Amino acid sequence: MNNTLQQAIRLANRTLLGLGVLASAPQVLANDEAQAIEEVQVVGIRASLEQNVNMKRFAGAVVDAITAEDIGKFPDKNVAEALQRIPGLSVSRDFGEGERVSIRGTDSSQNITLLNGQTVATSEWKVLSALSRGFNYAMLPSDLIASAEVYKSPEARIDEGSLGGTIILRTRKPLDLESGTASLSLETQYSELPGEWDPSASAFYSWKNDDSTIGVLGSLVYQDRTVERHGSEVLANYVPTTAQDTGESVYVPWGLGSALFQQQRERRGVDLAVQYKPTEAFDATLHYLASELGASNMNQNFLPLARNAVRDGGTNTQVDANGVVTSSEIDGSLAPAHVAYDVIYRDGSSMDTDVVDLDLNYDMDGIRLHGQVGRTTSEGKANDDFYEFFNRPNDDRVSWTYTNAGRPSASFDNSDWITNPADELILNGYFESRIVMTDAENYAQADAQFDVEFGPVNEIEVGIKLRDREITQDRLRTTAANMAPDGFGDAADFWSGAVVSGLHSETGFGPSAYFDPDRAKLNAYFGALPDCADGVTATCAKRNQVWYPSIFDISEKVNAAYVQANFAHEDSGIRGNVGLRYVTTDTDSGAWSFSSAEGDYVYDVVKANYADTLPSLNLAWDINDSMVLRAAAAKVIARPSPSQLTSSVSVTPESGRGSGGNPNLEPYRANQYDLGMEWYFAEGAVAAATLFRKDISDYIFTEIREENVVTPDGVINIPSMSRPQNGPEVSLSGVETQLQYTFDNGFGAVANYTFTDVGDATLVDGTTATLPGNSKHMANLSAFFENNLLSARLAYNYRSEYFSAQTGVGKLYRDKQSSLDAQFSYYVTENLTLRAEALNLTNETVSDVFELTDGPTLQGSEWENGRRFFLGANYKF
């Protein structure tokens, strides 16, 4: 039989067998043809799942993994979204794309991500985002990643710093690949809300010489994405106030927001590696990774100030049994400032990350030496050009209706000026802000592994690691002075006829249309303002002032040493590791404070240090060929985030809120335990359940208190100042379950469910504090089909509500979330694959819930990100 005919028969039979309609076909094939079918290498979804199971099964700790079965074929567009398929993991999708990963009910800031075993510096592009130790996965295209391992129980050899688990991302090495391995991917995505198509592309190439002693690989990624988000926002919580017409104390939001966020994301990534292996004993790899995210954006928010409106101009106010205002007619003639409109342009906002790493390995007889040195840096730029309009006081044209039938809303149906403004609103708020955040870490480590024969102990690992990290934030502000009584001008002066429309199709909020200011007119007006100087009495600009309250510098030095013994007892089937890690942490936290005595800013540095001894034990008992019983115990720490350690402050006098840090914070500390059973009942299949518990001490909670803040403008009283404090103990426990199986006909399923329960910490004053980020219920279900011609997957993800933040009037929760995603691939040839993908098929929204102290539970903000669709092709050379 010629090769062409043989390949055709093989293809036809594999396809029919995959569809499950030819179960008896192998009986009528020639033996050599049947043998050929059996020898075909498993690829695609099934290959990736089998690798994931094998990594879990033979790991020395409690580990789950995700692998890319081929170049550029990581299971999801975003690494975070792939990780959410793992039991106990959940992600945030605030802008329709996975950014932060939470593990086992712990907040994303309490877990670390390592790239090839080392820290990845990270920063932010959003003004309101606090610098965190949690990695922002929007920075990392999945095309650059070969695998992701999640260590839920620690080993002494792995960096400390995670309360829930440690994620280790790995890139490829050229000597592990065939020389000339190359791929090219082209793709376009359609985003529903902006109605835009955007391109993306990636390319990969790897080469090595005939002797496999030197290799080079490179990967490039280019992605654009038009982002649009519609928000129905509840600002500054439900602050009790007194209704104007009834005199009752009622619950009403400080402000509502009809928000439109638009962004053009431009992601560029490069991954380069040079590997040199002149002998079997020595190996050196120089690795460079860089990723850049251009994040220029614009945010518009039409803001009915409900508290002021009901308090000063509410008529016919209706209140339910809980004291919640359900409706109120707002008479503009009675109320002063009760409608605002914020427009913020953020051109040039961005963040980048790069890593330079040298990895050395030397293998002697029974001894393996490893050394690694490198540097990782990140810079984030958060720019703000802020303009704020307010209504003219006591203007009967600015009347509207407030309602809250479970969801607060504002109706301006009889106010035509919203889309055709004249002088109802005046522009009287303006500033420009330029924030630059940097994160840089130098690291060096040396490790040694010794083969030994101490009973069941077969290997001893020892090592040391030094880390030097510096995190900074600088800020410049431009403001105006000598503003006229009527502000900078009427709304009509800064408008050329454009209108924002089409908002809130899913969130049911109003208004859904309002005028769009003319940016060119805004730029022309404020660009022409003269610089403020002595004797200048006209409106002027104070340009590029150093804004000391927001500036800080945190230096952190971490030194660690460890010893770990790996053991395996062949007769009993017991294996695992036991180790001890000792780590010291020294921090210098510097910030500016205003001294009323000296009349100027002074720079203060607060020093802190602590040391921790972190034992760990991992046991695995291979009961038989398919059953594994695991147990683990360890002590772990999670350091405070940079924003929590700074002594700088940020205040918003208009809403009476502010926030600051605490340089003397101790880290979270926890004793944790795991007990699990894993059943590998078929090739690439697993059924498993794991019980876990974490007893957390030095719990960090947010304290809300009244505070007087000294500024150059005088002492400002802030009724709700937020600061982190170390608190008492709290316990977290739960169970993870998972099931994975592939049928002979090409169908398969992956399912997992995690239950997590955490108690509230009781504070000294008798009040309670809640651990953030914990969803009691999390579930994932993926069903797939794959044969020689195509593969398809439908994936559902769910997490229940979780505590987000403590506010001055109660607790803020993120409501339950779910998503349904789909993928389809068609294998045109062995080298060419066409694919399609859809994210958030059911167009789920993201929303918040307020649980008021001694009050009702009320709906908060809600955001719609829309669906996204992808079409693409991958060609492997």
Short mmCIF file of C-alpha atoms in Angstrom, two decimals, residues 138-353:
data_model
loop_
_atom_site.label_atom_id
_atom_site.label_comp_id
_atom_site.label_asym_id
_atom_site.label_seq_id
_atom_site.Cartn_x
_atom_site.Cartn_y
_atom_site.Cartn_z
CA ALA A 138 -2.40 41.58 31.83
CA MET A 139 1.34 42.15 31.37
CA LEU A 140 2.15 38.63 30.24
CA PRO A 141 0.91 37.23 26.90
CA SER A 142 0.25 33.50 27.19
CA ASP A 143 2.18 32.84 23.97
CA LEU A 144 5.42 33.34 25.93
CA ILE A 145 4.65 30.65 28.54
CA ALA A 146 5.31 26.89 28.34
CA SER A 147 3.80 25.87 31.69
CA ALA A 148 2.42 27.18 34.96
CA GLU A 149 2.80 25.28 38.22
CA VAL A 150 0.82 26.15 41.35
CA TYR A 151 2.46 25.03 44.61
CA LYS A 152 -0.26 24.98 47.24
CA SER A 153 2.04 23.47 49.84
CA PRO A 154 5.52 25.01 50.03
CA GLU A 155 8.93 23.42 49.77
CA ALA A 156 11.93 24.91 51.54
CA ARG A 157 13.78 25.42 48.22
CA ILE A 158 11.02 27.70 46.83
CA ASP A 159 10.81 31.40 47.70
CA GLU A 160 8.65 32.31 50.67
CA GLY A 161 6.01 35.05 50.54
CA SER A 162 2.73 33.33 49.70
CA LEU A 163 -0.20 32.70 51.99
CA GLY A 164 -2.36 30.78 49.52
CA GLY A 165 0.17 29.36 47.07
CA THR A 166 3.05 30.10 44.73
CA ILE A 167 2.67 30.24 40.95
CA ILE A 168 5.78 29.34 38.95
CA LEU A 169 5.66 30.24 35.26
CA ARG A 170 8.21 28.60 32.96
CA THR A 171 9.47 29.57 29.55
CA ARG A 172 11.10 27.27 26.99
CA LYS A 173 14.78 26.46 26.43
CA PRO A 174 16.18 26.00 22.91
CA LEU A 175 18.08 22.77 23.55
CA ASP A 176 14.81 21.10 24.58
CA LEU A 177 13.36 21.70 21.10
CA GLU A 178 14.09 20.46 17.60
CA SER A 179 16.32 22.82 15.66
CA GLY A 180 14.31 24.95 13.30
CA THR A 181 11.12 24.79 15.36
CA ALA A 182 9.08 27.78 14.33
CA SER A 183 5.50 29.01 14.43
CA LEU A 184 3.48 32.01 13.33
CA SER A 185 0.08 33.02 14.70
CA LEU A 186 -2.21 35.68 13.28
CA GLU A 187 -5.45 36.67 14.94
CA THR A 188 -8.16 39.28 15.08
CA GLN A 189 -10.56 39.91 17.95
CA TYR A 190 -13.92 41.63 18.02
CA SER A 191 -14.97 43.45 21.20
CA GLU A 192 -18.72 43.85 21.46
CA LEU A 193 -19.10 47.13 23.35
CA PRO A 194 -16.78 49.30 21.23
CA GLY A 195 -17.70 47.32 18.10
CA GLU A 196 -14.05 47.15 17.02
CA TRP A 197 -11.82 44.52 15.37
CA ASP A 198 -8.22 44.47 16.63
CA PRO A 199 -5.18 42.53 15.36
CA SER A 200 -2.64 40.39 17.16
CA ALA A 201 0.29 38.27 16.05
CA SER A 202 3.04 36.15 17.52
CA ALA A 203 6.12 34.47 16.08
CA PHE A 204 8.50 31.89 17.51
CA TYR A 205 11.77 30.42 16.29
CA SER A 206 14.29 28.08 17.93
CA TRP A 207 17.66 26.88 16.60
CA LYS A 208 20.48 24.69 17.88
CA ASN A 209 23.64 23.34 16.33
CA ASP A 210 24.12 19.72 15.25
CA ASP A 211 25.93 18.85 18.47
CA SER A 212 23.18 20.38 20.63
CA THR A 213 25.75 22.42 22.53
CA ILE A 214 24.36 25.87 21.79
CA GLY A 215 20.84 27.03 21.06
CA VAL A 216 18.94 30.25 20.55
CA LEU A 217 15.23 30.96 20.63
CA GLY A 218 13.16 34.05 20.23
CA SER A 219 9.49 34.90 20.50
CA LEU A 220 7.66 38.10 19.61
CA VAL A 221 4.11 39.05 20.57
CA TYR A 222 2.01 41.93 19.26
CA GLN A 223 -1.52 42.52 20.53
CA ASP A 224 -3.96 45.41 20.30
CA ARG A 225 -7.28 45.58 22.10
CA THR A 226 -9.98 48.23 22.15
CA VAL A 227 -11.49 48.20 25.64
CA GLU A 228 -14.83 49.70 26.58
CA ARG A 229 -16.60 49.35 29.91
CA HIS A 230 -19.97 50.74 30.97
CA GLY A 231 -20.36 51.40 34.67
CA SER A 232 -23.27 52.12 36.97
CA GLU A 233 -21.30 53.27 39.97
CA VAL A 234 -22.19 53.86 43.60
CA LEU A 235 -19.56 56.20 45.02
CA ALA A 236 -18.44 56.68 48.62
CA ASN A 237 -20.96 54.12 49.85
CA TYR A 238 -24.39 54.60 51.40
CA VAL A 239 -23.80 57.47 53.81
CA PRO A 240 -26.71 58.16 56.19
CA THR A 241 -28.17 61.63 55.76
CA THR A 242 -31.33 63.55 56.59
CA ALA A 243 -34.06 63.82 53.97
CA GLN A 244 -34.93 67.48 53.22
CA ASP A 245 -38.67 67.04 53.14
CA THR A 246 -39.26 64.45 55.90
CA GLY A 247 -36.44 65.06 58.38
CA GLU A 248 -35.81 61.30 58.56
CA SER A 249 -32.34 59.75 58.76
CA VAL A 250 -32.11 57.73 55.57
CA TYR A 251 -29.67 55.60 53.56
CA VAL A 252 -28.71 57.07 50.23
CA PRO A 253 -25.44 56.86 48.22
CA TRP A 254 -23.09 59.84 48.35
CA GLY A 255 -23.07 59.78 44.57
CA LEU A 256 -24.05 57.77 41.52
CA GLY A 257 -22.00 57.51 38.38
CA SER A 258 -22.98 56.82 34.78
CA ALA A 259 -19.47 55.87 33.67
CA LEU A 260 -17.91 55.19 30.28
CA PHE A 261 -14.36 53.82 30.25
CA GLN A 262 -12.52 53.57 26.92
CA GLN A 263 -8.99 52.34 26.41
CA GLN A 264 -6.63 51.34 23.64
CA ARG A 265 -4.37 48.57 24.94
CA GLU A 266 -1.18 47.92 23.02
CA ARG A 267 0.74 44.93 24.31
CA ARG A 268 4.21 44.10 23.02
CA GLY A 269 6.33 41.19 24.27
CA VAL A 270 9.67 39.61 23.50
CA ASP A 271 11.26 36.48 24.91
CA LEU A 272 14.90 35.60 24.09
CA ALA A 273 17.06 32.76 25.38
CA VAL A 274 20.60 31.60 24.63
CA GLN A 275 21.57 28.20 26.03
CA TYR A 276 25.10 26.84 26.11
CA LYS A 277 25.86 23.22 27.02
CA PRO A 278 29.41 22.28 25.99
CA THR A 279 29.33 19.08 28.07
CA GLU A 280 26.75 16.88 29.69
CA ALA A 281 27.82 18.34 33.03
CA PHE A 282 27.54 22.08 32.39
CA ASP A 283 24.59 24.15 31.22
CA ALA A 284 24.13 27.92 31.06
CA THR A 285 21.05 29.87 29.93
CA LEU A 286 20.82 33.61 29.48
CA HIS A 287 17.18 34.69 29.38
CA TYR A 288 15.60 38.04 28.59
CA LEU A 289 11.90 38.79 28.71
CA ALA A 290 10.25 42.15 28.18
CA SER A 291 6.58 43.05 28.05
CA GLU A 292 5.05 46.47 27.59
CA LEU A 293 1.43 47.52 27.87
CA GLY A 294 0.35 50.84 26.46
CA ALA A 295 -2.78 51.72 28.41
CA SER A 296 -3.94 55.20 27.36
CA ASN A 297 -7.56 55.60 28.36
CA MET A 298 -10.42 58.00 28.97
CA ASN A 299 -13.05 57.87 31.71
CA GLN A 300 -16.26 59.92 31.73
CA ASN A 301 -18.64 59.84 34.65
CA PHE A 302 -21.93 61.73 34.91
CA LEU A 303 -22.50 62.03 38.67
CA PRO A 304 -25.84 62.73 40.32
CA LEU A 305 -24.80 63.46 43.92
CA ALA A 306 -27.67 61.66 45.59
CA ARG A 307 -26.82 62.46 49.20
CA ASN A 308 -26.67 66.22 48.63
CA ALA A 309 -29.73 66.10 46.40
CA VAL A 310 -31.98 64.22 48.85
CA ARG A 311 -30.65 66.22 51.78
CA ASP A 312 -31.09 69.66 50.18
CA GLY A 313 -33.60 69.31 47.37
CA GLY A 314 -35.59 66.09 47.82
CA THR A 315 -39.37 66.21 47.60
CA ASN A 316 -41.94 63.42 47.90
CA THR A 317 -39.20 61.23 49.38
CA GLN A 318 -40.25 57.60 49.90
CA VAL A 319 -38.45 55.36 52.39
CA ASP A 320 -38.75 51.59 53.03
CA ALA A 321 -38.81 49.83 56.39
CA ASN A 322 -34.99 49.74 56.55
CA GLY A 323 -34.66 53.49 56.09
CA VAL A 324 -33.53 53.18 52.46
CA VAL A 325 -34.74 55.90 50.11
CA THR A 326 -36.68 54.18 47.32
CA SER A 327 -37.55 57.39 45.43
CA SER A 328 -37.17 61.14 45.67
CA GLU A 329 -38.00 64.00 43.32
CA ILE A 330 -34.99 66.32 43.25
CA ASP A 331 -35.93 70.01 42.95
CA GLY A 332 -32.85 71.74 41.61
CA SER A 333 -34.07 75.14 42.75
CA LEU A 334 -33.66 74.00 46.38
CA ALA A 335 -30.27 72.36 46.13
CA PRO A 336 -26.75 73.76 45.70
CA ALA A 337 -24.14 71.42 44.12
CA HIS A 338 -25.91 68.14 43.48
CA VAL A 339 -24.83 67.14 39.93
CA ALA A 340 -21.24 66.72 38.73
CA TYR A 341 -19.62 65.47 35.55
CA ASP A 342 -16.02 64.20 35.59
CA VAL A 343 -13.97 63.77 32.43
CA ILE A 344 -10.49 62.22 32.78
CA TYR A 345 -8.01 61.78 29.94
CA ARG A 346 -5.08 59.45 30.63
CA ASP A 347 -2.84 59.60 27.59
CA GLY A 348 0.51 57.92 28.02
CA SER A 349 -0.53 55.64 30.85
CA SER A 350 1.46 52.43 30.60
CA MET A 351 3.36 49.73 32.41
CA ASP A 352 6.26 47.51 31.45
CA THR A 353 8.17 44.58 32.88
#
